[in-house]
Amino acid sequence: MIKRSILIFTSILTVVYGILTFLDRGGEYQVEQMIWKANEKFHEIARDPAAVPDQSFDQLSRQYQKIIEKFPKSPLAKKAYLAIGRLYLVQKDFPKTRLVMEKVLQRYPDDQDFSAECLTVIGKSYELAGDPVNAVKVYTGIMTQYPVTDIGLSTPLYIANYYKSINQNNKFMSAYNSAISHYKTLSAKYPNSSTDLKSLRLLANCYIEMKMWNEAVETFGQILISYPSKADLTPQRANLILKSINTISTIQLKNYDIPIRIYQNFIDQHPQHGLNKVLHEMIKSFNLLRIKGVEVDTKNAG
Amino acid sequence: MNKHKNNKSLISLLRSSIEILFHKPLIFYPYVISIFIQLFVLEILYFAPRYPLSLFFAPLIRQFWGEMFLHFPFNLLLLPVLFQYVKTPIYIISSSYLIGIAIIIIAAINEDQTISFKSAAKKVLPRYIHLIFITSISYSLFYGFSQLYGLVIKRAFIIHSETGIFYLIKRIVLDGTPFFSLLISVFVSTLLVFMMPLLLLEKKNLFAAFWTNLKKVIKSFWFVLGIVLLPTLLYLPVLLLSSNLSSFGNGVAPEIRMSLTIANILIIVIIDAIVYTAITLYYLFDQEN
């Protein structure tokens, strides 16, 4: 009786499994599974590509190709194409990387975010081939063609940091200045939008890199005051902005009036905001420091 | 069977329980049904993010956990959590009834009576509400003790020492949480272990059954604790594996989590089978003596 019951129950479970799998055939879940497994192999290969035989690269490339052929209409097919491009990048086959990415760009011309990602891979191939001129040309192309995508927005800063990493000091200074100008233009062009918020954050980063402390702290203040909603000013983001304002004002500028002014401004403009309690405490602390004439000396501290 | 309060007798009782489960498979049949019900529910939850079940489950998962958990491999991270939510109602509503049937079958076999699964099920039915009540009390007690342990954990978190006795205490409390949870479960099970045999075999009301249960447990506390604890040790490997599977980043396939949940179901039912068979046998021998 037990054996018969176990058989019946196992059959029911198997049949239900089969039916539900059949009903979901062609669904995204199967693609997600295949992509994930292929990506795991990719990460293994990327850890030490020199130690991996060419066969493994080919096998993995075929695995991604299979996903594209089986599920051409799936949004994850694009991820598979990108993965193939990155695989050739890891294999240091830069001409093949560019060839694949250019074909893919022609296939999906309307997807701005995806196109920006493909161009990033092409740019990276020039970087790794030691060709900064063409790399920057590609990145500049991303900035102009896809300026409001996440990648397009971060590219000016990326170019500046790239010049810094290859010790082209004259170029990196001018790249930071171009980035600053670019972000200011975008902020003015897309006021009160997510593009404006992202541009201001990146602008603040540029000012910090350029040690333009006044401008940096004012930009953080502008972000705080202009984007007080819960969606934009998450607890983590608020914490980061306040920390940045406080650190720059205290250590770099040695000026307590700036954070007091910014926080008071915020409280005046958003009297019911949940952050005001914290800001009141900070204003009190800064006033106390100002009265006592305390300066933070980072050289002799600790 | 003589009741000797020593380890040898405890081991022989447990051994007899396992033997009787093999030689009288009818006793194990309710537990097979329990495994099937749980695996069926797990299978439904596995397919929850996929069409057609996603039509019902996707809005709920999106609302409470986020879009991420509708996709592989994060759905497998969520699966044991979802199962944990439904495990308690399944146990209260169905497993308690099935354990009750197993107890009736053991009692009938002990008296050399012929019994079928159907007739045992009919005998348990009038006491079903009592079984639901006592299982709910058991879960409430477990929850209560777990909350108390939660206070201990909170206290441990604020220990700042990084060496010495306090650090050791902190580490034991925090790292030992799954094991202490297991001990709490063993303790709660021991406290109420005779309730089901008393409700079903002596047909006592709840208060009388509870009072008699308490007397029996106090009379041979360590022996009864041993009956519950020793088979529960079978759960330790699963517990150790679960504690070490912190994320997929350490090269662990996500399907391992689902396999662990299945192993969890099987081992817990086996533990229940051994414990309740042993307790029922002990109860019956105690009655005869």
Coordinates of C-alpha atoms in Angstrom, one line a residue:
Chain A
M1 CA 0.0 0.0 0.0
I2 CA 2.8 2.4 0.9
K3 CA 4.8 1.6 -2.2
R4 CA 1.7 2.1 -4.4
S5 CA 0.9 5.4 -2.6
I6 CA 4.4 6.7 -3.0
L7 CA 4.2 5.8 -6.7
I8 CA 0.9 7.6 -7.1
F9 CA 2.1 10.7 -5.2
T10 CA 5.3 10.9 -7.1
S11 CA 3.3 10.6 -10.4
I12 CA 1.0 13.4 -9.3
L13 CA 3.9 15.7 -8.5
T14 CA 5.7 14.8 -11.7
V15 CA 2.5 15.4 -13.8
V16 CA 1.9 18.7 -12.1
Y17 CA 5.5 19.7 -12.7
G18 CA 5.2 18.7 -16.3
I19 CA 1.9 20.6 -16.9
L20 CA 3.1 23.8 -15.3
T21 CA 6.5 23.7 -17.1
F22 CA 4.6 23.1 -20.4
L23 CA 2.2 26.0 -19.7
D24 CA 5.2 28.3 -19.1
R25 CA 7.1 27.2 -22.2
G26 CA 8.7 30.1 -24.0
G27 CA 8.5 32.2 -20.9
E28 CA 11.2 34.4 -19.5
Y29 CA 12.0 32.0 -16.6
Q30 CA 13.8 29.5 -18.9
V31 CA 15.9 32.3 -20.5
E32 CA 16.8 33.7 -17.0
Q33 CA 18.0 30.3 -16.0
M34 CA 20.1 29.8 -19.1
I35 CA 21.5 33.3 -18.9
W36 CA 22.4 33.0 -15.2
K37 CA 24.2 29.7 -15.8
A38 CA 26.1 31.1 -18.7
N39 CA 27.0 34.2 -16.7
E40 CA 28.3 32.0 -13.8
K41 CA 30.7 30.4 -16.3
F42 CA 31.6 33.8 -17.6
H43 CA 32.6 35.0 -14.1
E44 CA 34.7 31.9 -13.7
I45 CA 36.5 32.6 -16.9
A46 CA 36.9 36.3 -16.2
R47 CA 38.7 35.5 -13.0
D48 CA 41.8 34.2 -14.8
P49 CA 41.2 34.3 -18.6
A50 CA 44.9 33.5 -19.4
A51 CA 44.5 30.1 -17.7
V52 CA 41.3 29.2 -19.7
P53 CA 41.7 27.3 -23.0
D54 CA 40.1 28.8 -26.2
Q55 CA 37.7 25.9 -26.3
S56 CA 36.0 27.2 -23.1
F57 CA 35.5 30.7 -24.7
D58 CA 34.0 29.1 -27.8
Q59 CA 31.7 26.8 -25.7
L60 CA 30.4 29.8 -23.7
S61 CA 30.0 31.9 -26.8
R62 CA 27.9 29.1 -28.3
Q63 CA 25.8 28.9 -25.1
Y64 CA 24.9 32.6 -25.4
Q65 CA 24.3 32.2 -29.1
K66 CA 21.9 29.3 -28.3
I67 CA 19.9 31.6 -26.0
I68 CA 19.7 34.3 -28.8
E69 CA 18.6 31.7 -31.3
K70 CA 16.0 30.0 -29.1
F71 CA 14.6 33.3 -27.6
P72 CA 15.2 36.0 -30.2
K73 CA 12.3 38.2 -28.9
S74 CA 13.2 38.0 -25.3
P75 CA 14.6 41.2 -23.7
L76 CA 17.4 38.9 -22.3
A77 CA 18.7 38.2 -25.8
K78 CA 20.2 41.6 -25.7
K79 CA 22.1 40.7 -22.5
A80 CA 23.3 37.6 -24.3
Y81 CA 24.7 39.7 -27.1
L82 CA 26.4 42.0 -24.6
A83 CA 27.9 39.0 -22.8
I84 CA 29.3 37.7 -26.1
G85 CA 30.9 41.1 -26.7
R86 CA 32.4 41.1 -23.2
L87 CA 33.6 37.6 -23.6
Y88 CA 35.7 38.6 -26.6
L89 CA 36.9 41.5 -24.6
V90 CA 38.1 39.2 -21.8
Q91 CA 39.7 37.0 -24.5
K92 CA 41.4 40.2 -25.7
D93 CA 40.0 39.7 -29.2
F94 CA 39.2 43.4 -29.7
P95 CA 38.4 43.5 -33.4
K96 CA 35.9 40.7 -32.9
T97 CA 34.4 42.6 -29.9
R98 CA 33.8 45.7 -32.1
L99 CA 32.4 43.6 -34.9
V100 CA 29.8 41.9 -32.7
M101 CA 28.8 45.1 -31.0
E102 CA 28.5 47.0 -34.2
K103 CA 26.2 44.3 -35.6
V104 CA 24.1 44.4 -32.5
L105 CA 23.8 48.2 -32.6
Q106 CA 22.3 47.9 -36.1
R107 CA 19.9 45.2 -34.8
Y108 CA 18.6 47.3 -31.9
P109 CA 18.9 50.9 -33.0
D110 CA 15.9 52.1 -31.0
D111 CA 17.0 51.0 -27.6
Q112 CA 19.0 54.0 -26.3
D113 CA 20.2 52.4 -23.0
F114 CA 21.3 49.2 -24.8
S115 CA 23.1 51.1 -27.6
A116 CA 25.0 53.1 -25.0
E117 CA 26.0 49.9 -23.3
C118 CA 27.2 48.4 -26.6
L119 CA 29.3 51.5 -27.3
T120 CA 30.8 51.3 -23.8
V121 CA 32.0 47.8 -24.7
I122 CA 33.5 49.1 -27.9
G123 CA 35.1 52.0 -26.0
K124 CA 36.5 49.5 -23.5
S125 CA 38.0 47.4 -26.3
Y126 CA 40.0 50.5 -27.5
E127 CA 41.0 51.2 -23.9
L128 CA 42.4 47.7 -23.4
A129 CA 44.1 47.8 -26.8
G130 CA 46.0 50.9 -25.5
D131 CA 44.2 53.3 -28.0
P132 CA 43.0 56.2 -25.9
V133 CA 42.2 58.4 -28.8
N134 CA 39.6 56.1 -30.3
A135 CA 38.4 55.1 -26.8
V136 CA 37.6 58.8 -26.0
K137 CA 36.1 59.2 -29.4
V138 CA 33.6 56.4 -28.7
Y139 CA 32.8 57.7 -25.2
T140 CA 32.3 61.2 -26.6
G141 CA 29.9 59.7 -29.1
I142 CA 27.9 58.2 -26.2
M143 CA 27.7 61.6 -24.5
T144 CA 26.3 63.2 -27.7
Q145 CA 24.0 60.5 -29.0
Y146 CA 22.6 59.2 -25.7
P147 CA 23.1 62.1 -23.2
V148 CA 20.2 61.2 -20.8
T149 CA 20.8 57.5 -20.5
D150 CA 22.5 56.5 -17.2
I151 CA 25.7 55.5 -19.2
G152 CA 25.6 58.7 -21.2
L153 CA 25.3 60.8 -18.0
S154 CA 28.2 59.1 -16.3
T155 CA 30.5 59.2 -19.4
P156 CA 31.9 62.7 -19.1
L157 CA 33.2 61.8 -15.6
Y158 CA 34.4 58.5 -16.9
I159 CA 36.4 60.2 -19.6
A160 CA 38.0 62.5 -17.1
N161 CA 38.9 59.6 -14.7
Y162 CA 40.2 57.6 -17.7
Y163 CA 42.7 60.4 -18.6
K164 CA 43.7 60.5 -14.9
S165 CA 44.3 56.8 -14.9
I166 CA 46.6 56.9 -17.9
N167 CA 48.4 60.0 -16.4
Q168 CA 47.4 62.4 -19.1
N169 CA 47.2 65.3 -16.6
N170 CA 46.6 68.1 -19.0
K171 CA 43.8 66.3 -20.7
F172 CA 42.1 65.2 -17.4
M173 CA 41.9 68.7 -16.2
S174 CA 40.2 69.9 -19.4
A175 CA 38.0 66.8 -19.3
Y176 CA 36.8 67.6 -15.8
N177 CA 36.1 71.2 -17.0
S178 CA 34.1 69.8 -20.0
A179 CA 32.2 67.5 -17.7
I180 CA 31.3 70.3 -15.3
S181 CA 30.1 72.4 -18.3
H182 CA 28.2 69.4 -19.7
Y183 CA 26.4 68.6 -16.4
K184 CA 25.5 72.3 -15.9
T185 CA 24.0 72.4 -19.4
L186 CA 22.0 69.2 -18.7
S187 CA 20.8 70.5 -15.4
A188 CA 19.5 73.7 -17.0
K189 CA 18.0 71.8 -19.9
Y190 CA 16.1 69.3 -17.8
P191 CA 15.1 71.1 -14.6
N192 CA 13.1 69.2 -11.8
S193 CA 13.7 65.8 -13.4
S194 CA 15.7 62.7 -12.7
T195 CA 18.2 63.8 -15.3
D196 CA 18.7 67.0 -13.4
L197 CA 19.2 65.1 -10.1
K198 CA 21.7 62.7 -11.7
S199 CA 23.5 65.6 -13.4
L200 CA 23.8 67.5 -10.1
R201 CA 25.2 64.4 -8.3
L202 CA 27.8 63.9 -11.0
L203 CA 28.6 67.6 -11.0
A204 CA 29.2 67.5 -7.3
N205 CA 31.6 64.6 -7.8
C206 CA 33.5 66.6 -10.5
Y207 CA 33.9 69.5 -8.1
I208 CA 35.3 67.2 -5.4
E209 CA 37.8 65.7 -7.9
M210 CA 38.8 69.3 -8.9
K211 CA 38.9 70.3 -5.2
M212 CA 36.4 73.1 -5.9
W213 CA 35.0 72.8 -2.4
N214 CA 32.7 75.8 -2.4
E215 CA 31.0 74.7 -5.6
A216 CA 30.8 71.1 -4.3
V217 CA 29.1 72.0 -1.1
E218 CA 26.7 74.4 -2.8
T219 CA 25.7 71.6 -5.3
F220 CA 25.0 69.2 -2.5
G221 CA 22.9 71.8 -0.9
Q222 CA 21.0 72.4 -4.1
I223 CA 20.3 68.6 -4.4
L224 CA 19.1 68.5 -0.8
I225 CA 16.8 71.4 -1.1
S226 CA 15.5 70.8 -4.7
Y227 CA 14.8 67.1 -4.3
P228 CA 13.3 66.5 -0.8
S229 CA 10.8 63.8 -1.7
K230 CA 11.2 60.3 -0.2
A231 CA 11.8 58.7 -3.6
D232 CA 14.7 61.1 -4.3
L233 CA 16.0 61.7 -0.8
T234 CA 16.3 58.1 0.5
P235 CA 17.8 57.7 4.0
Q236 CA 21.1 56.5 2.4
R237 CA 21.2 59.4 0.0
A238 CA 20.4 61.9 2.7
N239 CA 23.1 60.5 4.9
L240 CA 25.7 60.7 2.1
I241 CA 24.7 64.3 1.2
L242 CA 24.8 65.5 4.8
K243 CA 28.1 63.7 5.5
S244 CA 29.6 65.3 2.3
I245 CA 28.4 68.8 3.3
N246 CA 29.6 68.5 6.8
T247 CA 33.0 67.0 5.9
I248 CA 33.8 69.5 3.2
S249 CA 32.6 72.5 5.3
T250 CA 34.5 71.4 8.4
I251 CA 37.7 70.0 7.0
Q252 CA 38.3 71.7 3.6
L253 CA 36.5 75.0 4.0
K254 CA 36.7 75.4 7.8
N255 CA 33.4 77.3 7.5
Y256 CA 30.4 76.4 9.7
D257 CA 28.2 79.1 8.2
I258 CA 27.7 77.3 4.9
P259 CA 26.1 74.1 6.3
I260 CA 24.0 76.2 8.8
R261 CA 22.7 78.3 5.9
I262 CA 22.0 75.3 3.7
Y263 CA 20.2 73.4 6.5
Q264 CA 18.2 76.5 7.6
N265 CA 17.2 77.1 4.0
F266 CA 16.0 73.5 3.8
I267 CA 14.0 73.8 7.0
D268 CA 12.4 77.0 5.8
Q269 CA 11.4 75.6 2.4
H270 CA 10.2 72.2 3.8
P271 CA 8.9 72.9 7.3
Q272 CA 7.2 69.5 7.6
H273 CA 10.0 67.3 6.4
G274 CA 11.1 64.3 8.5
L275 CA 14.8 65.3 8.1
N276 CA 14.3 68.6 10.0
K277 CA 14.9 67.1 13.4
V278 CA 18.3 65.9 12.4
L279 CA 19.1 69.2 10.6
H280 CA 18.1 71.3 13.7
E281 CA 20.6 69.2 15.8
M282 CA 23.3 69.7 13.2
I283 CA 22.7 73.5 13.2
K284 CA 23.0 73.5 17.0
S285 CA 26.2 71.5 16.8
F286 CA 27.7 73.8 14.2
N287 CA 26.7 76.9 16.1
L288 CA 28.4 75.5 19.2
L289 CA 31.6 74.8 17.2
R290 CA 31.5 78.3 15.8
I291 CA 31.1 79.8 19.2
K292 CA 33.9 77.8 20.7
G293 CA 36.1 78.6 17.7
V294 CA 36.9 74.9 17.2
E295 CA 38.7 73.9 14.0
V296 CA 39.2 70.4 12.8
D297 CA 42.9 69.7 12.2
T298 CA 43.2 66.5 10.2
K299 CA 47.0 66.5 10.2
N300 CA 47.3 66.3 14.0
A301 CA 44.1 64.5 14.8
G302 CA 44.5 61.1 16.4
Chain B
M1 CA 8.1 -3.3 27.7
N2 CA 9.8 -2.4 31.0
K3 CA 10.2 1.3 31.7
H4 CA 13.8 1.9 32.9
K5 CA 14.9 5.4 33.2
N6 CA 18.3 4.9 31.5
N7 CA 19.8 5.5 28.2
K8 CA 19.7 1.9 27.1
S9 CA 15.9 1.9 27.5
L10 CA 15.6 5.1 25.6
I11 CA 17.7 3.8 22.8
S12 CA 15.7 0.5 22.7
L13 CA 12.4 2.5 22.6
L14 CA 13.6 4.5 19.7
R15 CA 14.9 1.4 18.0
S16 CA 11.6 -0.3 18.5
S17 CA 9.8 2.7 17.0
I18 CA 11.9 2.7 13.9
E19 CA 11.4 -1.1 13.6
I20 CA 7.7 -0.8 14.0
L21 CA 7.6 1.9 11.3
F22 CA 9.3 -0.5 8.9
H23 CA 7.4 -3.6 9.8
K24 CA 4.0 -2.0 10.0
P25 CA 4.0 0.5 7.1
L26 CA 0.4 1.4 7.7
I27 CA 1.7 3.6 10.6
F28 CA 4.0 5.4 8.2
Y29 CA 1.2 6.0 5.6
P30 CA -0.2 9.2 7.2
Y31 CA 3.4 10.6 7.2
V32 CA 3.7 9.8 3.5
I33 CA 0.5 11.8 2.9
S34 CA 2.0 14.7 5.0
I35 CA 5.2 14.7 2.8
F36 CA 3.1 14.7 -0.3
I37 CA 0.9 17.6 0.8
Q38 CA 4.0 19.7 1.7
L39 CA 5.9 18.8 -1.5
F40 CA 2.8 19.7 -3.5
V41 CA 2.5 23.1 -1.9
L42 CA 6.3 23.7 -2.4
E43 CA 5.8 22.8 -6.1
I44 CA 3.0 25.4 -6.4
L45 CA 5.2 28.0 -4.7
Y46 CA 8.1 27.1 -7.0
F47 CA 5.9 27.9 -10.0
A48 CA 4.4 31.0 -8.4
P49 CA 6.5 33.5 -10.5
R50 CA 5.7 31.6 -13.7
Y51 CA 2.7 31.6 -15.9
P52 CA -0.1 30.8 -15.2
L53 CA 0.3 30.9 -11.4
S54 CA 2.0 34.3 -11.7
L55 CA -1.4 35.8 -12.5
F56 CA -2.2 35.2 -8.9
F57 CA 1.1 35.3 -7.1
A58 CA 3.1 37.9 -9.0
P59 CA 1.2 41.0 -7.6
L60 CA 1.6 39.6 -4.0
I61 CA 5.3 38.9 -4.5
R62 CA 5.9 42.3 -6.1
Q63 CA 4.0 44.1 -3.3
F64 CA 5.8 42.4 -0.4
W65 CA 9.2 41.5 -1.6
G66 CA 9.8 43.3 -4.9
E67 CA 10.1 42.6 -8.6
M68 CA 13.5 41.0 -8.3
F69 CA 12.0 37.9 -6.6
L70 CA 9.9 37.1 -9.6
H71 CA 13.0 36.2 -11.6
F72 CA 15.6 33.5 -11.5
P73 CA 17.6 32.9 -9.3
F74 CA 16.1 35.2 -6.7
N75 CA 12.8 33.3 -6.7
L76 CA 14.7 30.4 -5.2
L77 CA 15.9 32.6 -2.4
L78 CA 12.3 33.6 -1.7
L79 CA 11.0 30.0 -2.0
P80 CA 12.0 28.8 1.5
V81 CA 10.6 32.1 3.0
L82 CA 7.3 31.6 1.3
F83 CA 7.2 28.0 2.4
Q84 CA 7.9 29.0 5.9
Y85 CA 4.7 31.1 5.9
V86 CA 2.5 28.3 4.7
K87 CA 4.2 25.5 6.7
T88 CA 2.5 26.5 9.9
P89 CA -1.1 26.4 8.6
I90 CA -0.3 23.2 6.8
Y91 CA 1.0 21.6 10.0
I92 CA -1.9 22.8 12.1
I93 CA -4.6 21.9 9.6
S94 CA -3.3 18.7 8.0
S95 CA -0.2 17.2 9.7
S96 CA -1.8 17.2 13.1
Y97 CA -4.7 15.2 11.8
L98 CA -2.4 12.8 10.0
I99 CA -0.2 12.3 13.1
G100 CA -3.5 11.7 15.0
I101 CA -4.3 8.9 12.5
A102 CA -0.9 7.3 13.0
I103 CA -1.4 7.4 16.8
I104 CA -4.7 5.6 16.5
I105 CA -3.2 3.0 14.2
I106 CA -0.3 2.3 16.7
A107 CA -2.8 1.9 19.5
A108 CA -4.9 -0.6 17.4
I109 CA -1.8 -2.6 16.4
N110 CA -0.7 -2.7 20.1
E111 CA -4.0 -4.3 21.0
D112 CA -3.8 -6.7 18.0
Q113 CA -6.8 -5.1 16.4
T114 CA -7.2 -4.9 12.6
I115 CA -7.5 -1.4 11.5
S116 CA -7.5 0.5 8.2
F117 CA -6.4 4.0 7.3
K118 CA -10.0 5.0 6.6
S119 CA -11.3 3.8 10.0
A120 CA -8.5 5.4 11.8
A121 CA -9.2 8.7 10.0
K122 CA -12.9 8.4 11.1
K123 CA -11.9 7.9 14.7
V124 CA -9.7 11.0 14.7
L125 CA -12.3 13.2 13.1
P126 CA -14.4 14.0 16.2
R127 CA -11.2 15.2 18.0
Y128 CA -9.9 17.2 15.1
I129 CA -10.7 20.6 16.6
H130 CA -8.8 19.6 19.7
L131 CA -5.8 18.6 17.6
I132 CA -5.9 21.9 15.8
F133 CA -6.1 23.7 19.1
I134 CA -3.2 21.9 20.7
T135 CA -1.0 22.4 17.6
S136 CA -1.8 26.1 17.6
I137 CA -0.9 26.3 21.3
S138 CA 2.4 24.5 20.5
Y139 CA 3.2 27.0 17.8
S140 CA 2.2 30.0 20.0
L141 CA 4.5 28.7 22.7
F142 CA 7.4 28.3 20.2
Y143 CA 6.8 31.8 19.0
G144 CA 6.7 33.2 22.5
F145 CA 10.0 31.5 23.5
S146 CA 11.5 32.7 20.2
Q147 CA 10.5 36.2 21.0
L148 CA 12.2 35.9 24.4
Y149 CA 15.3 34.6 22.7
G150 CA 15.0 37.6 20.4
L151 CA 15.4 39.9 23.4
V152 CA 18.6 38.0 24.3
I153 CA 19.9 38.5 20.7
K154 CA 19.1 42.2 20.9
R155 CA 21.1 42.4 24.1
A156 CA 23.9 40.5 22.6
F157 CA 24.1 42.9 19.7
I158 CA 25.0 45.8 22.0
I159 CA 28.0 44.0 23.5
H160 CA 30.9 46.0 22.2
S161 CA 33.7 43.7 23.5
E162 CA 35.9 42.1 20.9
T163 CA 37.7 39.7 23.2
G164 CA 37.1 37.9 26.4
I165 CA 34.0 36.3 28.0
F166 CA 31.5 38.9 26.8
Y167 CA 32.6 38.5 23.2
L168 CA 32.3 34.7 23.6
I169 CA 28.8 35.1 25.0
K170 CA 27.9 37.4 22.1
R171 CA 29.2 35.0 19.5
I172 CA 27.5 32.0 21.1
V173 CA 24.1 33.8 21.2
L174 CA 24.4 35.2 17.6
D175 CA 26.0 32.3 15.8
G176 CA 24.0 29.7 17.8
T177 CA 20.6 31.2 16.9
P178 CA 19.5 28.3 14.6
F179 CA 20.6 25.8 17.2
F180 CA 18.9 27.5 20.1
S181 CA 15.7 27.7 17.9
L182 CA 15.9 24.0 17.5
L183 CA 16.3 23.5 21.3
I184 CA 13.3 25.7 21.9
S185 CA 11.3 23.6 19.5
V186 CA 12.4 20.4 21.3
F187 CA 11.5 21.9 24.7
V188 CA 8.1 23.0 23.5
S189 CA 7.4 19.6 21.9
T190 CA 8.4 17.9 25.1
L191 CA 6.1 20.1 27.2
L192 CA 3.0 19.0 25.2
V193 CA 4.2 15.6 23.9
F194 CA 1.5 13.5 25.5
M195 CA -1.4 15.7 24.5
M196 CA -2.2 13.9 21.3
P197 CA -2.2 10.4 22.7
L198 CA -4.3 11.6 25.7
L199 CA -6.8 13.4 23.5
L200 CA -7.2 10.6 21.1
L201 CA -6.8 7.4 23.2
E202 CA -8.2 8.5 26.5
K203 CA -10.6 11.0 24.9
K204 CA -10.0 13.5 27.7
N205 CA -11.0 17.1 27.4
L206 CA -8.3 19.7 26.8
F207 CA -7.8 20.7 30.4
A208 CA -7.8 17.2 31.8
A209 CA -5.4 16.1 29.0
F210 CA -3.1 19.1 29.7
W211 CA -3.0 18.3 33.4
T212 CA -2.3 14.6 32.8
N213 CA 0.3 15.5 30.2
L214 CA 2.1 17.8 32.6
K215 CA 2.2 15.1 35.3
K216 CA 3.6 12.6 32.9
V217 CA 6.2 15.0 31.5
I218 CA 7.3 16.0 35.0
K219 CA 7.4 12.4 36.2
S220 CA 10.0 11.4 33.5
F221 CA 11.1 14.7 32.1
W222 CA 14.6 13.8 31.0
F223 CA 13.5 10.5 29.4
V224 CA 10.7 12.2 27.5
L225 CA 13.2 15.0 26.5
G226 CA 15.5 12.3 25.2
I227 CA 12.7 10.8 23.1
V228 CA 12.1 14.1 21.5
L229 CA 15.8 15.3 21.3
L230 CA 17.6 12.3 19.9
P231 CA 15.5 11.9 16.7
T232 CA 15.6 15.8 16.3
L233 CA 19.4 15.5 16.0
L234 CA 18.8 14.2 12.5
Y235 CA 17.9 17.8 11.6
L236 CA 21.4 19.1 12.5
P237 CA 23.1 18.4 9.1
V238 CA 20.3 20.4 7.3
L239 CA 20.6 23.2 9.9
L240 CA 24.4 23.3 9.4
L241 CA 24.1 23.4 5.6
S242 CA 21.4 26.1 5.7
S243 CA 23.5 28.3 8.1
N244 CA 26.4 28.1 5.7
L245 CA 24.5 28.9 2.5
S246 CA 24.7 32.7 2.9
S247 CA 24.5 33.7 -0.7
F248 CA 25.0 32.4 -4.2
G249 CA 28.2 34.3 -4.4
N250 CA 30.2 31.4 -2.9
G251 CA 29.6 29.3 -6.0
V252 CA 26.5 27.5 -4.7
A253 CA 23.9 26.6 -7.3
P254 CA 20.6 28.2 -6.4
E255 CA 18.8 24.9 -6.8
I256 CA 20.6 23.8 -3.7
R257 CA 18.3 26.0 -1.7
M258 CA 15.3 24.2 -3.1
S259 CA 16.9 20.8 -2.4
L260 CA 17.5 21.9 1.2
T261 CA 13.8 22.8 1.6
I262 CA 12.8 19.4 0.3
A263 CA 15.3 17.7 2.6
N264 CA 13.9 19.8 5.4
I265 CA 10.4 18.6 4.7
L266 CA 11.5 14.9 4.6
I267 CA 13.6 15.0 7.7
I268 CA 11.0 16.8 9.8
V269 CA 8.3 14.3 8.9
I270 CA 10.7 11.4 9.6
I271 CA 11.5 13.0 13.0
D272 CA 7.8 13.4 13.7
A273 CA 7.2 9.8 12.8
I274 CA 9.9 8.5 15.1
V275 CA 9.0 10.8 18.0
Y276 CA 5.2 10.3 17.9
T277 CA 5.6 6.5 17.5
A278 CA 8.0 6.3 20.4
I279 CA 5.9 8.6 22.6
T280 CA 2.7 6.6 21.8
L281 CA 4.5 3.3 22.5
Y282 CA 5.9 4.7 25.8
Y283 CA 2.4 6.0 26.7
L284 CA 0.8 2.6 25.9
F285 CA 3.4 0.6 27.9
D286 CA 3.1 3.1 30.7
Q287 CA -0.7 2.6 30.7
E288 CA -0.3 -1.2 30.7
N289 CA 2.1 -1.0 33.7

